[in-house]
PDB file of C-alpha atoms in Angstrom:
ATOM      1  CA  MET I 523      -0.005   0.121  -0.009  1.00 40.00           C
ATOM      2  CA  SER I 524       1.124   3.435  -0.773  1.00 45.00           C
ATOM      3  CA  ILE I 525      -0.029   5.100   2.497  1.00 47.00           C
ATOM      4  CA  LYS I 526       1.324   3.639   5.828  1.00 50.00           C
ATOM      5  CA  GLY I 527      -1.236   2.084   7.974  1.00 50.00           C
ATOM      6  CA  ALA I 528      -4.225   2.409   5.591  1.00 52.00           C
ATOM      7  CA  MET I 529      -6.461  -0.578   5.578  1.00 61.00           C
ATOM      8  CA  LYS I 530      -8.695  -1.911   2.964  1.00 69.00           C
ATOM      9  CA  ASN I 531     -12.247  -0.376   3.646  1.00 70.00           C
ATOM     10  CA  LYS I 532     -15.013  -0.198   1.115  1.00 73.00           C
ATOM     11  CA  TYR I 533     -16.891   2.370   3.463  1.00 70.00           C
ATOM     12  CA  GLN I 534     -14.216   5.046   4.160  1.00 74.00           C
ATOM     13  CA  PHE I 535     -11.061   6.088   1.830  1.00 71.00           C
ATOM     14  CA  ARG I 536      -7.833   5.668   3.484  1.00 69.00           C
ATOM     15  CA  SER I 537      -9.255   4.120   6.696  1.00 73.00           C
ATOM     16  CA  ARG I 538      -7.132   3.192   9.383  1.00 79.00           C
ATOM     17  CA  ILE I 539     -10.023   0.905  10.885  1.00 84.00           C
ATOM     18  CA  SER I 540     -10.955  -2.269   9.319  1.00 84.00           C
ATOM     19  CA  GLU I 541     -14.541  -2.874   7.661  1.00 85.00           C
ATOM     20  CA  SER I 542     -15.846  -4.924  10.509  1.00 87.00           C
ATOM     21  CA  LEU I 543     -14.749  -2.365  13.061  1.00 90.00           C
ATOM     22  CA  PHE I 544     -16.505   0.327  11.004  1.00 88.00           C
ATOM     23  CA  ARG I 545     -19.848  -1.627  10.898  1.00 90.00           C
ATOM     24  CA  ASP I 546     -19.604  -2.140  14.687  1.00 93.00           C
ATOM     25  CA  ILE I 547     -19.281   1.670  15.236  1.00 93.00           C
ATOM     26  CA  LEU I 548     -21.999   2.196  12.726  1.00 92.00           C
ATOM     27  CA  ARG I 549     -24.344  -0.467  14.606  1.00 93.00           C
ATOM     28  CA  MET I 550     -23.502   1.648  17.926  1.00 94.00           C
ATOM     29  CA  PHE I 551     -24.449   4.824  16.255  1.00 93.00           C
ATOM     30  CA  CYS I 552     -27.867   3.195  15.234  1.00 92.00           C
ATOM     31  CA  SER I 553     -28.286   1.850  18.778  1.00 93.00           C
ATOM     32  CA  ASP I 554     -27.985   5.538  19.887  1.00 92.00           C
ATOM     33  CA  ILE I 555     -24.835   4.586  21.969  1.00 94.00           C
ATOM     34  CA  CYS I 556     -22.872   7.822  22.529  1.00 93.00           C
ATOM     35  CA  ALA I 557     -19.553   8.373  20.704  1.00 93.00           C
ATOM     36  CA  LEU I 558     -17.448   7.959  24.026  1.00 94.00           C
ATOM     37  CA  PRO I 559     -18.706   4.516  25.216  1.00 95.00           C
ATOM     38  CA  ALA I 560     -18.593   3.409  21.531  1.00 95.00           C
ATOM     39  CA  ALA I 561     -14.959   4.258  21.511  1.00 95.00           C
ATOM     40  CA  GLU I 562     -14.197   2.392  24.606  1.00 95.00           C
ATOM     41  CA  LEU I 563     -16.399  -0.852  23.586  1.00 94.00           C
ATOM     42  CA  ALA I 564     -14.669  -0.554  19.942  1.00 93.00           C
ATOM     43  CA  GLY I 565     -11.302  -0.094  21.602  1.00 94.00           C
ATOM     44  CA  VAL I 566     -10.216   2.833  19.285  1.00 93.00           C
ATOM     45  CA  ASN I 567      -9.662   6.505  20.106  1.00 93.00           C
ATOM     46  CA  LYS I 568     -12.556   8.771  21.194  1.00 94.00           C
ATOM     47  CA  ASN I 569     -11.575  11.080  18.416  1.00 93.00           C
ATOM     48  CA  THR I 570     -12.082   8.361  15.753  1.00 91.00           C
ATOM     49  CA  THR I 571     -15.633   7.719  16.869  1.00 93.00           C
ATOM     50  CA  HIS I 572     -16.454  11.443  17.264  1.00 94.00           C
ATOM     51  CA  GLN I 573     -15.387  11.997  13.523  1.00 91.00           C
ATOM     52  CA  LEU I 574     -17.360   9.046  12.297  1.00 92.00           C
ATOM     53  CA  TYR I 575     -20.330   9.915  14.224  1.00 94.00           C
ATOM     54  CA  GLY I 576     -20.137  13.359  12.737  1.00 92.00           C
ATOM     55  CA  ARG I 577     -19.776  11.676   9.163  1.00 90.00           C
ATOM     56  CA  PHE I 578     -22.879   9.681   9.904  1.00 92.00           C
ATOM     57  CA  ARG I 579     -24.886  12.496  11.058  1.00 92.00           C
ATOM     58  CA  ALA I 580     -23.933  14.511   8.148  1.00 90.00           C
ATOM     59  CA  ARG I 581     -24.952  11.689   5.849  1.00 88.00           C
ATOM     60  CA  VAL I 582     -28.366  11.322   7.502  1.00 88.00           C
ATOM     61  CA  VAL I 583     -28.960  14.903   7.043  1.00 83.00           C
ATOM     62  CA  GLN I 584     -28.025  14.828   3.415  1.00 84.00           C
ATOM     63  CA  LEU I 585     -30.242  11.856   2.489  1.00 83.00           C
ATOM     64  CA  LYS I 586     -33.283  13.472   4.468  1.00 78.00           C
ATOM     65  CA  LEU I 587     -32.828  16.620   2.583  1.00 74.00           C
ATOM     66  CA  ASP I 588     -32.766  14.593  -0.907  1.00 71.00           C
ATOM     67  CA  GLN I 589     -35.939  13.078   0.071  1.00 70.00           C
ATOM     68  CA  SER I 590     -37.755  16.121   0.974  1.00 72.00           C
ATOM     69  CA  LYS I 591     -40.453  17.201  -1.162  1.00 77.00           C
ATOM     70  CA  PRO I 592     -42.448  20.310  -1.066  1.00 81.00           C
ATOM     71  CA  PHE I 593     -45.824  20.388   0.962  1.00 81.00           C
ATOM     72  CA  ALA I 594     -49.066  20.014  -0.348  1.00 80.00           C
ATOM     73  CA  GLY I 595     -52.425  20.323   1.247  1.00 82.00           C
ATOM     74  CA  GLU I 596     -52.880  21.802   4.633  1.00 84.00           C
ATOM     75  CA  VAL I 597     -49.706  23.483   5.992  1.00 83.00           C
ATOM     76  CA  GLU I 598     -49.019  25.129   9.441  1.00 82.00           C
ATOM     77  CA  ILE I 599     -46.393  27.735   9.770  1.00 82.00           C
ATOM     78  CA  GLY I 600     -44.957  28.858  13.014  1.00 81.00           C
ATOM     79  CA  GLU I 601     -41.778  29.857  14.685  1.00 80.00           C
ATOM     80  CA  SER I 602     -40.056  29.180  17.757  1.00 78.00           C
ATOM     81  CA  TYR I 603     -37.136  30.681  20.010  1.00 75.00           C
ATOM     82  CA  PHE I 604     -34.736  28.783  21.856  1.00 76.00           C
ATOM     83  CA  GLY I 605     -32.297  30.147  24.528  1.00 71.00           C
ATOM     84  CA  ALA I 606     -32.352  31.575  27.883  1.00 68.00           C
ATOM     85  CA  ARG I 607     -35.693  31.830  29.463  1.00 66.00           C
ATOM     86  CA  ARG I 608     -35.066  35.548  30.241  1.00 66.00           C
ATOM     87  CA  VAL I 609     -32.480  37.928  29.337  1.00 64.00           C
ATOM     88  CA  ARG I 610     -32.718  41.027  31.498  1.00 67.00           C
ATOM     89  CA  GLY I 611     -33.085  44.150  29.994  1.00 65.00           C
ATOM     90  CA  LYS I 612     -34.333  42.748  26.606  1.00 62.00           C
ATOM     91  CA  ARG I 613     -37.969  42.346  25.596  1.00 61.00           C
ATOM     92  CA  GLY I 614     -39.814  41.080  22.457  1.00 59.00           C
ATOM     93  CA  ARG I 615     -39.312  38.213  19.962  1.00 54.00           C
ATOM     94  CA  GLY I 616     -35.803  39.408  19.032  1.00 51.00           C
ATOM     95  CA  ALA I 617     -34.430  39.066  22.575  1.00 54.00           C
ATOM     96  CA  SER I 618     -30.730  38.658  22.137  1.00 65.00           C
ATOM     97  CA  GLY I 619     -28.943  35.299  22.687  1.00 68.00           C
ATOM     98  CA  LYS I 620     -31.851  33.336  21.393  1.00 72.00           C
ATOM     99  CA  ILE I 621     -31.970  31.164  18.335  1.00 74.00           C
ATOM    100  CA  SER I 622     -34.987  31.547  16.188  1.00 75.00           C
ATOM    101  CA  ASP I 623     -36.361  29.201  13.809  1.00 75.00           C
ATOM    102  CA  VAL I 624     -39.375  28.819  11.305  1.00 77.00           C
ATOM    103  CA  TYR I 625     -41.259  25.459  11.137  1.00 74.00           C
ATOM    104  CA  LEU I 626     -43.511  24.109   8.675  1.00 77.00           C
ATOM    105  CA  LEU I 627     -45.990  21.410   9.687  1.00 75.00           C
ATOM    106  CA  LYS I 628     -47.758  19.175   7.104  1.00 78.00           C
ATOM    107  CA  ARG I 629     -50.563  18.008   9.164  1.00 67.00           C
ATOM    108  CA  GLY I 630     -50.314  14.416   9.975  1.00 69.00           C
ATOM    109  CA  CYS I 631     -47.232  13.985   8.052  1.00 73.00           C
ATOM    110  CA  SER I 632     -43.712  15.699   8.340  1.00 77.00           C
ATOM    111  CA  VAL I 633     -42.239  18.684   9.688  1.00 79.00           C
ATOM    112  CA  PHE I 634     -39.546  21.170   8.080  1.00 78.00           C
ATOM    113  CA  VAL I 635     -37.490  23.134  10.380  1.00 80.00           C
ATOM    114  CA  LYS I 636     -34.875  26.087   9.301  1.00 78.00           C
ATOM    115  CA  ILE I 637     -32.851  28.161  11.831  1.00 79.00           C
ATOM    116  CA  VAL I 638     -33.007  31.732  10.497  1.00 79.00           C
ATOM    117  CA  ASN I 639     -30.789  34.568  11.518  1.00 79.00           C
ATOM    118  CA  GLU I 640     -32.981  37.116  10.317  1.00 76.00           C
ATOM    119  CA  CYS I 641     -36.935  36.774  10.705  1.00 75.00           C
ATOM    120  CA  SER I 642     -37.874  39.391   7.714  1.00 76.00           C
ATOM    121  CA  ARG I 643     -40.408  38.839   5.372  1.00 76.00           C
ATOM    122  CA  ASP I 644     -38.028  38.471   2.406  1.00 77.00           C
ATOM    123  CA  SER I 645     -35.785  35.826   4.166  1.00 77.00           C
ATOM    124  CA  LEU I 646     -38.783  33.853   5.086  1.00 78.00           C
ATOM    125  CA  SER I 647     -40.701  34.080   1.753  1.00 77.00           C
ATOM    126  CA  HIS I 648     -37.541  32.348   0.154  1.00 77.00           C
ATOM    127  CA  ILE I 649     -38.137  29.364   2.486  1.00 77.00           C
ATOM    128  CA  PHE I 650     -41.876  29.184   1.988  1.00 77.00           C
ATOM    129  CA  ASN I 651     -41.596  29.234  -1.867  1.00 76.00           C
ATOM    130  CA  GLY I 652     -39.209  26.538  -1.904  1.00 75.00           C
ATOM    131  CA  GLN I 653     -41.212  24.288   0.428  1.00 80.00           C
ATOM    132  CA  ILE I 654     -44.872  24.903  -0.262  1.00 80.00           C
ATOM    133  CA  LEU I 655     -46.544  24.279  -3.436  1.00 79.00           C
ATOM    134  CA  THR I 656     -48.960  27.038  -4.635  1.00 77.00           C
ATOM    135  CA  ASN I 657     -52.813  26.636  -4.068  1.00 80.00           C
ATOM    136  CA  CYS I 658     -52.077  24.985  -0.466  1.00 82.00           C
ATOM    137  CA  THR I 659     -54.078  25.962   2.665  1.00 81.00           C
ATOM    138  CA  VAL I 660     -51.708  27.671   4.941  1.00 81.00           C
ATOM    139  CA  TYR I 661     -52.532  28.353   8.653  1.00 81.00           C
ATOM    140  CA  THR I 662     -50.328  31.079  10.506  1.00 81.00           C
ATOM    141  CA  ASP I 663     -50.607  33.224  13.707  1.00 80.00           C
ATOM    142  CA  GLY I 664     -50.826  36.846  13.640  1.00 74.00           C
ATOM    143  CA  TRP I 665     -46.949  37.576  13.273  1.00 74.00           C
ATOM    144  CA  ARG I 666     -46.398  40.514  10.956  1.00 73.00           C
ATOM    145  CA  PRO I 667     -43.986  38.783   8.422  1.00 73.00           C
ATOM    146  CA  TYR I 668     -46.589  36.231   7.515  1.00 73.00           C
ATOM    147  CA  SER I 669     -49.148  38.786   6.543  1.00 70.00           C
ATOM    148  CA  GLY I 670     -48.277  40.146   2.991  1.00 65.00           C
ATOM    149  CA  MET I 671     -46.166  37.197   1.744  1.00 60.00           C
ATOM    150  CA  VAL I 672     -48.674  34.040   2.204  1.00 55.00           C
ATOM    151  CA  ILE I 673     -51.902  35.668   0.870  1.00 57.00           C
ATOM    152  CA  ASP I 674     -50.695  36.126  -2.726  1.00 63.00           C
ATOM    153  CA  VAL I 675     -49.927  32.471  -3.392  1.00 69.00           C
ATOM    154  CA  TYR I 676     -51.737  30.467  -0.720  1.00 74.00           C
ATOM    155  CA  ARG I 677     -55.152  30.128   0.926  1.00 76.00           C
ATOM    156  CA  HIS I 678     -54.417  31.789   4.100  1.00 75.00           C
ATOM    157  CA  HIS I 679     -56.155  31.230   7.571  1.00 75.00           C
ATOM    158  CA  TRP I 680     -55.178  33.249  10.854  1.00 74.00           C
ATOM    159  CA  ILE I 681     -55.084  31.319  14.045  1.00 74.00           C
ATOM    160  CA  HIS I 682     -56.156  33.893  16.459  1.00 68.00           C
ATOM    161  CA  HIS I 683     -54.037  32.922  19.827  1.00 66.00           C
ATOM    162  CA  ASP I 684     -55.286  36.076  21.614  1.00 65.00           C
ATOM    163  CA  GLU I 685     -58.667  34.859  21.460  1.00 62.00           C
ATOM    164  CA  ASN I 686     -57.838  31.360  22.951  1.00 61.00           C
ATOM    165  CA  GLU I 687     -57.709  29.601  19.421  1.00 57.00           C
ATOM    166  CA  PHE I 688     -55.140  27.227  18.899  1.00 59.00           C
ATOM    167  CA  ALA I 689     -56.133  24.998  15.999  1.00 57.00           C
ATOM    168  CA  ARG I 690     -58.323  25.280  13.211  1.00 56.00           C
ATOM    169  CA  GLY I 691     -59.410  22.733  10.526  1.00 54.00           C
TER     170      GLY I 691
END
């Protein structure tokens, strides 16, 4: 072999672990065993399992994105914020230190979630145009960025949370 220490492994180019050990680590990944215990069980360095787990996760995401199709029918659109419960001195939806995301929910089917840096009408319209087919029924709350962009292309229904309405349809 031209590369010192490289083994024959059809799953990974220039691998330093055997195919059977690679399959064992993959089985542990599929069994939800964390990377550190998997390294101890397999007898390899923790950095090896961390690197392989990262590659497995990236491949799962890539396969899921390849399978995703635009939503049709009834779609619910919403937003969430993750972070500290309260940041002193900051108020409103854009409180600093929080991560905002927008989700699209096909009722009874699947969910599409996208982390967004900016919650403006223009940035959100790019997400919706790529993930929702035209002539769909869209349910949203009264958040201002939803108002102008969904009316033109979709059948739009508002959910009025201030009137204790949390579902329709």
